[in-house]
Coordinates of C-alpha atoms in Angstrom, one line a residue:
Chain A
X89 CA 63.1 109.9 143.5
X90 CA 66.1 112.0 142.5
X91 CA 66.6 113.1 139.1
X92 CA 70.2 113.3 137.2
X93 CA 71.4 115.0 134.3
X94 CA 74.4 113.9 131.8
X95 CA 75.1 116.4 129.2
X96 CA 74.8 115.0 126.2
X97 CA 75.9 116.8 123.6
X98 CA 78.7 114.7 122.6
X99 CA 81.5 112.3 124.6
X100 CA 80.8 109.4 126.9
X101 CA 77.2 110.0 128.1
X102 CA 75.5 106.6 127.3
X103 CA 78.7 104.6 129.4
X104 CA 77.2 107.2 132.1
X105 CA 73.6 106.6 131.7
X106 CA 74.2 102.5 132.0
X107 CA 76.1 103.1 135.3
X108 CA 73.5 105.2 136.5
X109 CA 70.3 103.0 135.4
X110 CA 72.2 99.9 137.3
X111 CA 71.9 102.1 140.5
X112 CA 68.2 102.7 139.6
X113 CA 68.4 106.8 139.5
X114 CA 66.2 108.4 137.6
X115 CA 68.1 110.3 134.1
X116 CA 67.8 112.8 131.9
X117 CA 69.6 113.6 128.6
X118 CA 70.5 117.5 128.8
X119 CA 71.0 119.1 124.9
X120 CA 69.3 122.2 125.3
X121 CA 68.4 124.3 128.8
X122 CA 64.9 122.9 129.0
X123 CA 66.4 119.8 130.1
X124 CA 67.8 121.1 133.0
X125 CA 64.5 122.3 134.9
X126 CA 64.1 119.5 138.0
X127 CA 67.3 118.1 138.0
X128 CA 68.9 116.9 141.1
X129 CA 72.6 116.6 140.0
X130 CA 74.6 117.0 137.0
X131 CA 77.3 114.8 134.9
X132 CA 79.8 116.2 132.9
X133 CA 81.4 113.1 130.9
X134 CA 84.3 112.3 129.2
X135 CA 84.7 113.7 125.5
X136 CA 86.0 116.4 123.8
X137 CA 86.3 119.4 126.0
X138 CA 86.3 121.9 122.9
X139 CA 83.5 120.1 121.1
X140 CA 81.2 120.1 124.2
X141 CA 82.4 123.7 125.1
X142 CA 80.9 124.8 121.9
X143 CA 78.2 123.1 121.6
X144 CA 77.1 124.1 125.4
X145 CA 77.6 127.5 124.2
X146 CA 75.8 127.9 121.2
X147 CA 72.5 126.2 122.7
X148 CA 72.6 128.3 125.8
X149 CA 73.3 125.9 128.5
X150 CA 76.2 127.9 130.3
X151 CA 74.4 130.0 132.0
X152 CA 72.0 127.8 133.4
X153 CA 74.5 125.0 134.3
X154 CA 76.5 127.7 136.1
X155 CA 73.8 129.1 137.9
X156 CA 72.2 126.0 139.0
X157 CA 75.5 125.1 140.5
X158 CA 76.0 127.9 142.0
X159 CA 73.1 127.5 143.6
X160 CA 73.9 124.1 145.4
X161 CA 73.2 121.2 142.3
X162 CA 75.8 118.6 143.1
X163 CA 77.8 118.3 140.0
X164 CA 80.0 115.7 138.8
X165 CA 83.0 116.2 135.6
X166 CA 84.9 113.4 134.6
X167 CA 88.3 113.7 132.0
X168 CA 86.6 116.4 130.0
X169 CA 84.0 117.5 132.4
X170 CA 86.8 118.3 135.1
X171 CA 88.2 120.5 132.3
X172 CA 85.0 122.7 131.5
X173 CA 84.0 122.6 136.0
X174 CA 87.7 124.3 136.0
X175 CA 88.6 127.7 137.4
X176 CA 91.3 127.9 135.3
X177 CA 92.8 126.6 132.6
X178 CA 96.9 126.4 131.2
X179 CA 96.0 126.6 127.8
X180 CA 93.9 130.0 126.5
X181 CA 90.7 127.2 125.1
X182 CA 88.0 126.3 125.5
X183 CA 87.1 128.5 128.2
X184 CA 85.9 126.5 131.1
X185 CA 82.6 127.4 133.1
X186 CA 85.1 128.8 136.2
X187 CA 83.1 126.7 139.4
X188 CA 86.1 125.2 140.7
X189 CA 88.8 126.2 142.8
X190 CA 91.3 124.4 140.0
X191 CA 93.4 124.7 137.4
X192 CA 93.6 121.9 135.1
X193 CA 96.0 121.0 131.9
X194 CA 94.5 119.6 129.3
X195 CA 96.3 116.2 127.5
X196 CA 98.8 116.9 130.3
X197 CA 100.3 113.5 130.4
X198 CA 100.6 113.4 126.5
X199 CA 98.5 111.7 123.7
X200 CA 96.6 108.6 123.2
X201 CA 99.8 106.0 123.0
X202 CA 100.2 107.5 126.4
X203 CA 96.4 106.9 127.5
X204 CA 97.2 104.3 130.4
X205 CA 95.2 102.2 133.3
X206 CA 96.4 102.2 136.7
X207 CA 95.3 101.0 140.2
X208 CA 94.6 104.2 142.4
X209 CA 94.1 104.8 145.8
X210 CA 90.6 106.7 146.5
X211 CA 90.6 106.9 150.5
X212 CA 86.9 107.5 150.6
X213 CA 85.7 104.4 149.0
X214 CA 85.9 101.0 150.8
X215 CA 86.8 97.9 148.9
X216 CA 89.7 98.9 148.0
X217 CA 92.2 100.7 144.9
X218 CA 89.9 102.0 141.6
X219 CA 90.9 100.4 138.6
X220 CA 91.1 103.8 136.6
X221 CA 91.4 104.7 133.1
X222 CA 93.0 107.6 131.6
X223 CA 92.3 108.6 128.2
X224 CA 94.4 111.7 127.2
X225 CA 93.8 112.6 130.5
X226 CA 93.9 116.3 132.2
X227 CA 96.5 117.1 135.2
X228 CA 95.6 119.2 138.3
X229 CA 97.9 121.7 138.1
X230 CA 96.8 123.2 141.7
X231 CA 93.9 123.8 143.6
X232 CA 92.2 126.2 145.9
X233 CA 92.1 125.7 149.7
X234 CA 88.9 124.5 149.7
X235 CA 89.5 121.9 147.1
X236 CA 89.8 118.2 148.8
X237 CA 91.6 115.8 147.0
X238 CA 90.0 112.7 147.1
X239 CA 92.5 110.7 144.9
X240 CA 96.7 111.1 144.2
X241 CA 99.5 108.9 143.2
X242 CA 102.7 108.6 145.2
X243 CA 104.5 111.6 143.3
X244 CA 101.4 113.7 144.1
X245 CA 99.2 114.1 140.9
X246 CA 95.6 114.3 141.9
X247 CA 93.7 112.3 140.1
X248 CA 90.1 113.6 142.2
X249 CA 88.9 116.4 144.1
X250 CA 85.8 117.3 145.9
X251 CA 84.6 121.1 146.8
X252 CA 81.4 120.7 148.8
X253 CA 79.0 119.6 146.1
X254 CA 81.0 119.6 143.0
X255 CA 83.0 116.0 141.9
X256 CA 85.7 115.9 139.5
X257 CA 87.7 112.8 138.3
X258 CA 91.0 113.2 135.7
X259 CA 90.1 109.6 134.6
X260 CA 86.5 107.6 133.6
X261 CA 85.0 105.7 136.2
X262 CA 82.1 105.0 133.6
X263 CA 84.5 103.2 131.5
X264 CA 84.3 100.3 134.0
X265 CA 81.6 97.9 136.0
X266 CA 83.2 99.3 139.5
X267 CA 80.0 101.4 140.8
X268 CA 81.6 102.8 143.6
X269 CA 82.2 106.5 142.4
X270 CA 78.6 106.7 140.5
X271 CA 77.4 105.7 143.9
X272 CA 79.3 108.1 146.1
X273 CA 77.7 110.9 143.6
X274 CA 74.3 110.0 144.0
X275 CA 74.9 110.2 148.0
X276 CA 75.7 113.8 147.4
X277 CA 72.7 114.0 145.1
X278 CA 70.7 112.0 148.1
X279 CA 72.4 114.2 151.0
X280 CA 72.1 117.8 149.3
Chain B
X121 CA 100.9 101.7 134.8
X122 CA 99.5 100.0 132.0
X123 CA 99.9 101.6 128.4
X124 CA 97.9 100.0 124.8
X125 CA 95.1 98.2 126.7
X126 CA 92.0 97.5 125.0
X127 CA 90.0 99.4 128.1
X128 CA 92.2 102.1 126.9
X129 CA 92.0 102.1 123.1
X130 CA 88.4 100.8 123.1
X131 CA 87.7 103.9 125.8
X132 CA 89.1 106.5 123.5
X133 CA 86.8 105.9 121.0
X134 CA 83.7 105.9 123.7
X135 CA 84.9 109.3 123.8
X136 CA 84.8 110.5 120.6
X137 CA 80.8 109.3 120.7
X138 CA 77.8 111.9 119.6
X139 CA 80.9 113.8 117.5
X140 CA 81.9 114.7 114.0
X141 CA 85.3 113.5 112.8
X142 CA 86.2 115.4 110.0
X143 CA 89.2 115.1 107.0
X144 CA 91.7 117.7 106.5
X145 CA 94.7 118.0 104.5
X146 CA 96.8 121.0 106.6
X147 CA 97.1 122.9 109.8
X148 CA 94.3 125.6 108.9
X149 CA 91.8 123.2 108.0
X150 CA 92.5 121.5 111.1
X151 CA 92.1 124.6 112.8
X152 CA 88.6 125.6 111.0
X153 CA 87.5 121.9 111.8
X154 CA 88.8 122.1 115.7
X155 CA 86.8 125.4 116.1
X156 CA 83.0 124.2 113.8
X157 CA 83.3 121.5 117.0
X158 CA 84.8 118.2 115.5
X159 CA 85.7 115.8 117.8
X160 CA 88.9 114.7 116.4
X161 CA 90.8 115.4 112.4
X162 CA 92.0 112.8 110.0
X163 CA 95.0 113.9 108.7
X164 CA 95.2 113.3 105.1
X165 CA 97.5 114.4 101.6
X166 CA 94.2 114.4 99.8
X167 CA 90.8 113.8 100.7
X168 CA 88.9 111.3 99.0
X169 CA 87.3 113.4 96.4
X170 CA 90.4 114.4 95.4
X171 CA 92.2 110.6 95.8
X172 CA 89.5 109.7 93.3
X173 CA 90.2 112.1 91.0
X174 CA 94.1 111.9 90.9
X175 CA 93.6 108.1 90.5
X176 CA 97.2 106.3 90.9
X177 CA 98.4 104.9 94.0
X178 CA 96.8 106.7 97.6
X179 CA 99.3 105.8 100.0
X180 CA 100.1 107.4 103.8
X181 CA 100.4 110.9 104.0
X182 CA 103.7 113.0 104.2
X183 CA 104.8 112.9 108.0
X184 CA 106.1 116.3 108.1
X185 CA 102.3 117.5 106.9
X186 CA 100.9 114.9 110.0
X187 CA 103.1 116.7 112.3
X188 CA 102.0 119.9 111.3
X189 CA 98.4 119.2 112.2
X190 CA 99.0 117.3 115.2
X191 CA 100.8 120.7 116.3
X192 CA 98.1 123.0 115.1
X193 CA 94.7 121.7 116.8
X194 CA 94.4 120.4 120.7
X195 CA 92.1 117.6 119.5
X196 CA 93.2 113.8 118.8
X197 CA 94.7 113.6 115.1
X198 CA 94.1 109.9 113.5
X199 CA 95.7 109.2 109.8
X200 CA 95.3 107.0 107.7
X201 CA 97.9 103.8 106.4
X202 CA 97.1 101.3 103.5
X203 CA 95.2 98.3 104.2
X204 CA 98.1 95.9 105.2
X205 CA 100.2 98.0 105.3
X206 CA 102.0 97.3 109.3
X207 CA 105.0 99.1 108.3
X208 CA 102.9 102.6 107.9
X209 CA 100.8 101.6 111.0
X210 CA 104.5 101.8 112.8
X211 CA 105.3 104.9 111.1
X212 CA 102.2 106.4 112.5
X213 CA 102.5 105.0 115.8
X214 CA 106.0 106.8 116.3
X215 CA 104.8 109.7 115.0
X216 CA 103.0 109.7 118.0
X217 CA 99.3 110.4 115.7
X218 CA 96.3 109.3 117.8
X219 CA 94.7 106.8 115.9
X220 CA 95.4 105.0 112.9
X221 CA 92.3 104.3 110.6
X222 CA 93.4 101.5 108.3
X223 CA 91.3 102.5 105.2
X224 CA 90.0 101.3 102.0
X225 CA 90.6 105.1 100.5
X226 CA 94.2 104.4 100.3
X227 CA 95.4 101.4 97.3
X228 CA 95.9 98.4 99.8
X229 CA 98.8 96.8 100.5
X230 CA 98.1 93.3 100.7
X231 CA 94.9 91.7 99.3
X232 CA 94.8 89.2 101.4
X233 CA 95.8 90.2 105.0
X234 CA 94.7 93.1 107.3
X235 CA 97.4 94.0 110.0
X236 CA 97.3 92.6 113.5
X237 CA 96.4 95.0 115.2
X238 CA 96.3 93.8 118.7
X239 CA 100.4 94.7 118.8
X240 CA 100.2 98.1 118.3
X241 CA 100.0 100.5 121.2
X242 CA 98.1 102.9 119.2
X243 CA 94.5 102.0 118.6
X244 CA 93.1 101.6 115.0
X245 CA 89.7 101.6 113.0
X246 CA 88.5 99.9 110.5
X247 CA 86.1 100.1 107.5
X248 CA 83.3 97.2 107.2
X249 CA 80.3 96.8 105.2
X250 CA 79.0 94.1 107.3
X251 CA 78.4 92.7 110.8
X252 CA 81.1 89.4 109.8
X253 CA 83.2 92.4 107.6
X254 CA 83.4 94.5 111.5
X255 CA 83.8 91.1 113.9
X256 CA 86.8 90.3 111.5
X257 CA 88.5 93.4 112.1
X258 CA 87.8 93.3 116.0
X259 CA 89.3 89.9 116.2
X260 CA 92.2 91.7 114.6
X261 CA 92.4 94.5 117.0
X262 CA 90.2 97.0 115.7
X263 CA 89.2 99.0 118.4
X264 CA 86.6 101.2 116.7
X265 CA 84.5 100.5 113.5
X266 CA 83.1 102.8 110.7
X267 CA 80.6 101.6 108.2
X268 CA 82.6 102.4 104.7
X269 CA 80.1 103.8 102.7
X270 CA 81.2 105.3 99.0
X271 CA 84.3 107.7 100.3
X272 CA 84.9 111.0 97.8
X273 CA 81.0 110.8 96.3
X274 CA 79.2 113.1 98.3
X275 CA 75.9 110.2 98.1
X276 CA 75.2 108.8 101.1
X277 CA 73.3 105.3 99.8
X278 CA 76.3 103.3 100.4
X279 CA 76.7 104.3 103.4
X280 CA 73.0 104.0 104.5
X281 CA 73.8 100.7 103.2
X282 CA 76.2 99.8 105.1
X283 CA 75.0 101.1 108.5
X284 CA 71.7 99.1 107.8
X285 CA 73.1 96.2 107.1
X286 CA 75.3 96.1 110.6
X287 CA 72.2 97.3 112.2
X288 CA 69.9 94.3 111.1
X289 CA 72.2 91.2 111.0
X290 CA 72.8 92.8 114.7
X291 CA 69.0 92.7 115.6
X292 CA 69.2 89.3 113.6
X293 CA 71.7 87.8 116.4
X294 CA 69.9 89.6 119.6
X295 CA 67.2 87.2 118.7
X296 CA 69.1 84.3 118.0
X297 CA 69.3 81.3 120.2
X298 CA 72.9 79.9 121.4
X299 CA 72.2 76.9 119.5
X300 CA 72.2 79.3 116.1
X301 CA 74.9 81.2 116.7
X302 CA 77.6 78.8 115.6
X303 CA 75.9 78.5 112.3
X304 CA 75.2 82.1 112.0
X305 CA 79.1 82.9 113.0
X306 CA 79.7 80.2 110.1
X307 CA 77.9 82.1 107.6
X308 CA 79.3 85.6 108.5
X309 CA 82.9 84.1 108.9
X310 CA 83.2 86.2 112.4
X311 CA 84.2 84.7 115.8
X312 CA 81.8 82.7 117.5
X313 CA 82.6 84.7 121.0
X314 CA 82.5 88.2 119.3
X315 CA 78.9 87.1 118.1
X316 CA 77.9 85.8 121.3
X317 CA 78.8 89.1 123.2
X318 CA 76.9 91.2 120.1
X319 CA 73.9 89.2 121.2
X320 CA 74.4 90.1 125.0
X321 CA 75.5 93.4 124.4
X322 CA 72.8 93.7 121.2
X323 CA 75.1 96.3 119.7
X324 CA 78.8 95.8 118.4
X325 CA 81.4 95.6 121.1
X326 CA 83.1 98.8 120.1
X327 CA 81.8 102.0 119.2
X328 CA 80.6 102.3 115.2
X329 CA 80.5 105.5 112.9
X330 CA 79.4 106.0 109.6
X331 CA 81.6 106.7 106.8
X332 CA 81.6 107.8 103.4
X333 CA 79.1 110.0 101.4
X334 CA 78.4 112.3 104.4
X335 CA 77.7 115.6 102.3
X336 CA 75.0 117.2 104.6
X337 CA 73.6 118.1 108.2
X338 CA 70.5 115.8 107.3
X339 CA 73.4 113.3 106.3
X340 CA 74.5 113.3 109.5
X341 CA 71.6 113.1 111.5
X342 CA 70.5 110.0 109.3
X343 CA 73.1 108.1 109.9
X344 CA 72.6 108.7 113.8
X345 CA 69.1 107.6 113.8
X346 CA 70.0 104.6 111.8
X347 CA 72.1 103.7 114.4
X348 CA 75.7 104.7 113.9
X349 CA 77.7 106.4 117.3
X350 CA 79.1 109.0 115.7
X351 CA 80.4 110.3 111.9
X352 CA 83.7 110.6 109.8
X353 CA 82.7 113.6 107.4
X354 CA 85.5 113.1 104.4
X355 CA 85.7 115.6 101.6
X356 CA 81.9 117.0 102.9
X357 CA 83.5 119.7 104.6
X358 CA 86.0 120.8 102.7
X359 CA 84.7 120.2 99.4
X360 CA 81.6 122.5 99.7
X361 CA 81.2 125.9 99.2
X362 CA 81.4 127.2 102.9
X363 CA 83.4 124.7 105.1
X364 CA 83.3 127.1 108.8
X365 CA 79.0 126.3 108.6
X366 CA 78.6 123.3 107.1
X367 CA 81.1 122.1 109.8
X368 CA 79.3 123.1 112.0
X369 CA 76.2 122.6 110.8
X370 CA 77.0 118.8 110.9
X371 CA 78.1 118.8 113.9
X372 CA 75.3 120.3 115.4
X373 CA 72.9 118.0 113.9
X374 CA 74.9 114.9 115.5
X375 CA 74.0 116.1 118.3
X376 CA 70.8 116.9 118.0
X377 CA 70.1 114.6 115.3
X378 CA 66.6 113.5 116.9
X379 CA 65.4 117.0 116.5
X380 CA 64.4 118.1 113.0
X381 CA 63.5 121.8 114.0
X382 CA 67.4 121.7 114.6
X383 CA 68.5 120.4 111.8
X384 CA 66.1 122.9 109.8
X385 CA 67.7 125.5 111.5
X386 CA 71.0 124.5 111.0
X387 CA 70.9 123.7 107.3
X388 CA 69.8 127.0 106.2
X389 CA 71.7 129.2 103.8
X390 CA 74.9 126.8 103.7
X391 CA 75.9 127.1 100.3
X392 CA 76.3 124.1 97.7
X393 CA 77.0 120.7 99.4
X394 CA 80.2 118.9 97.4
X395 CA 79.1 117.6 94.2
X396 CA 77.5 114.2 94.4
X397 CA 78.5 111.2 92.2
X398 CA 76.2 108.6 91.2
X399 CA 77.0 105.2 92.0
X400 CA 76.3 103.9 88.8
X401 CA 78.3 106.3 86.8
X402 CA 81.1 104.5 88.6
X403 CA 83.3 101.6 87.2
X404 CA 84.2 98.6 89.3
X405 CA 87.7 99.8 89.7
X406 CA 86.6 102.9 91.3
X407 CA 84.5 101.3 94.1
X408 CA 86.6 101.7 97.3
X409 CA 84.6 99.8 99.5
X410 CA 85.0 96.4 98.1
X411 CA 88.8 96.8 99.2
X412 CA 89.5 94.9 101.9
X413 CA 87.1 91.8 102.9

C-alpha cells in the first residue's frame, strides 16, 4: 500500500488527512525529516506560507522535501503549498523551495473579505465543475512551458497546474466532501 | 463568485490551525511576530496586561494604528471590537482587517446582546467558557471559537479551565443518545442542531483556540494536547523579557506540542515569562471572562 505524507507543521493538514483516510491511503504526519523516509507522495496544505516556511526550515525538512522531489515523489501544494512548490515568487518572502516552473503572488486577489467560492472548470475530472474555495488565495502569475494548466477561469487566471509529478491548486479542495482532486493525486502516487 | 460564505470564513480559520496568533500594538511588533512564525496578529491599542492595568473603558483600537499593521506584515491582521458593539464590527469590516474577534478584553457594549454576525462579510471569533457559551456564538455567526481563559494574567488555569470544560461536555454529547440531546441542548441553552452535529462531528463545528494566560512554550503545548486547534498568545509575547524567542519558542511548541524533547529544547534560556497574576488576588470587577454570556 502507498504511503502519503501532509506536512504538518501548521495550516490545514487534518481537513487533508480526513479526505485522504475516506480514500483508504495510508498517512503520515511529517514535522521533522524522519517522517519523510518511505513516503510515496507529499501534501503541502493550505496555511500560512511564512509560518510553514519557517518552521520547515528550522527543523531541516527543506532539503529533504526538495530532494525527494527531485527525485520523482509526486507532490501536491494547495493555497499555501503552491506558494512554497513555487519557482518564483513576486514578493521577496518567504522563500519558496524553487520545484516549479511558476511564479506565484501571494494574497493576489486581496484579503479575507475578498476570500470567495466559485464553480471552476477542471477539464481532467469528470462529473463536472469543482466547487472551489479560495481563502486569500495566491495568483499564477506565469508559468514555465512545461507547466500544464489544469484549471482557469474565462479571463485566464489559472487556478491549477500540473508538471509531471508535482500538483498545485490556488484554492482548497480539502475544504470540501468532493474527492475528486485527492483522488486524481493518489493516481499519480499509484502510477509513479 | 460568491463572497462572506460560511465555507469561506469557517475555511480561513481551518487555516490558521497548528499556529500561534499573537497580540501586538504596532507595525514592528507585527513584524517581530510575522517573522518568530505567527500565523496571523491581533492588532490591538494595548494588550491585555496593559488594558488591565490602565483600567477605564478598552474600546476598538485607533484605525490609523490598524492600518499601519495590516501594511507592515503579509499575514492576516484580526482586531478586536466591544462585545455588541456592530457599529465597530462595521468599522473593521471597511477597514478591510481580516477578522474581527469580538472580545471580552474590551468593556462591552451591550450586556445583553452579542452582534449578528451572520451579516457581516468578514468573519468573527468569539470567546466562550463553555460548550452552550461556543454553540451560542456559532448560532450567531461565529466562525471560529477561542476558549477565554484570564486575558492580561500570564496564569493559564482559566484557561485550562475553559478548554476542559468544552472538551468534556463535548465527549459528554458524543455519547449521548438523540433522545438526550434535547434535554442536554436545554440545559446548555445551545441549538439543538449545533449539538446534534458536535455529536456527529464529536468536535465543535468550527475550529477552537485557547485564549488567555498563555505565558509559556509548555503553555502552549498544553493547551494543544488538551485539545484546543491552535493558540492566541496576548501580552505573553510581548510582555516578557525577550519577545523574538519566546515567539518563537511558542510557536514551535504548537507544532510540536506532542514532543517534550522539543519543547525542552525550545524553552531554554528564554528570559522571564510576563509576570503572572493570581486569580484570587483578583476582584470580581476585574474578571474578563464573565463578560459576555
Amino acid at each position: 500500500m502507498k504511503k502519503i505524507g501532509i506536512l504538518a507543521v501548521q495550516g490545514d493538514f487534518a481537513e487533508h488527512i480526513q479526505s485522504l483516510n475516506k480514500l483508504k491511503v495510508e498517512i503520515e504526519e511529517v514535522r521533522l525529516p524522519e517522517h519523510l523516509n518511505d513516503l510515496d507522495g507529499l501534501i503541502i496544505p493550505g496555511g500560512e506560507s511564512t509560518s510553514q516556511s519557517r518552521l520547515m526550515d528550522i527543523y531541516g525538512l527543506n532539503t529533504p522535501v526538495i530532494e525527494n522531489v527531485r527525485n520523482g515523489m509526486p507532490v501536491w501544494g494547495t493555497c499555501a503549498g503552491m506558494i512554497l512548490l513555487a519557482g518564483k515568487l513576486v514578493e521577496p518572502h518567504p522563500v519558496p523551495l524553487g520545484l516549479m516552473d511558476t511564479e506565484i503572488q501571494r494574497n493576489a486577489y486581496g484579503r479575507q473579505v475578498d476570500s470567495f467560492e466559485a464553480d471552476v472548470s477542471v477539464p481532467c475530472l469528470s462529473g463536472g465543475n469543482f466547487r472551489a474555495i479560495f481563502i486569500r488565495a495566491p495568483k499564477v502569475v506565469s508559468v514555465g512551458s512545461g507547466v500544464e494548466a489544469l484549471s482557469w477561469s474565462s479571463d485566464g487566471d489559472i487556478f491549477a497546474v500540473r508538471q509531471g509529478h508535482m500538483l498545485a491548486t490556488s484554492f482548497h479542495p480539502e475544504l470540501t466532501n468532493d474527492l475528486r482532486f485527492h483522488e486524481y493525486f493518489v493516481d499519480m502516487v499509484n502510477s509513479s | 463568485m460568491d463572497k462572506g460564505t460560511w465555507q469561506v470564513k469557517a475555511g480561513h480559520a481551518q487555516m490558521l490551525k497548528g499556529g500561534v496568533i499573537m497580540d501586538v500594538v504596532n507595525a514592528e511588533q507585527a513584524r517581530i511576530a510575522e517573522a518568530a512564525g505567527a500565523c496571523a496578529v491581533m492588532a490591538l491599542e494595548r494588550v491585555p496586561a496593559d488594558i488591565r492595568a490602565a483600567g477605564g473603558v478598552a474600546r476598538m483600537a485607533d484605525p490609523e494604528r490598524i492600518v499601519s499593521i495590516m501594511e507592515a506584515v503579509t499575514i492576516p491582521v484580526m482586531a478586536k471590537c466591544r462585545i455588541g458593539h456592530f457599529v465597530e464590527a462595521q468599522v473593521l469590516e471597511a477597514l478591510r482587517a481580516d477578522y474581527i474577534d469580538e472580545s471580552e478584553v474590551l468593556t462591552p457594549a451591550d450586556e445583553q446582546n452579542h452582534i449578528w454576525k451572520h451579516g457581516f462579510t468578514i468573519p468573527f471569533v468569539c470567546g466562550a467558557r463553555d460548550l452552550g457559551e461556543a454553540l451560542r456564538r456559532i448560532a450567531e455567526g461565529a466562525a471560529m471559537i477561542r476558549t477565554k481563559g484570564e486575558a492580561g494574567t500570564g496564569n493559564v488555569v482559566e484557561a485550562v479551565r475553559h478548554i476542559r470544560s468544552v472538551m468534556s461536555e463535548i465527549r459528554k454529547v458524543k455519547n449521548m443518545s438523540d433522545d438526550e440531546l434535547q434535554a442536554e441542548a436545554k440545559i446548555l441553552g445551545a441549538s439543538l442542531e449545533l449539538l446534534k452535529e458536535v455529536k456527529e462531528l464529536g468536535r465543535l463545528p468550527v475550529v477552537n483556540f485557547a485564549a488567555g494566560g498563555v505565558a509559556t512554550p509548555s503553555d502552549a503545548a498544553l493547551m494543544m494536547q488538551l485539545g484546543s486547534d491552535g493558540v492566541f498568545v496576548g501580552s505573553g509575547v510581548f510582555k516578557s523579557d525577550d519577545p523574538e524567542n519566546i515567539g518563537k519558542a511558542i510557536v514551535e511548541a504548537v507544532t510540536h506540542y506532542n514532543d517534550p524533547k522539543i519543547i525542552a529544547e525550545v524553552s531554554k534560556g528564554l528570559g522571564e515569562p510576563m509576570v503572572g497574576i493570581e486569580m484570587s488576588s483578583l476582584k470580581e470587577e476585574q474578571i474578563l471572562s464573565t463578560r459576555g454570556w
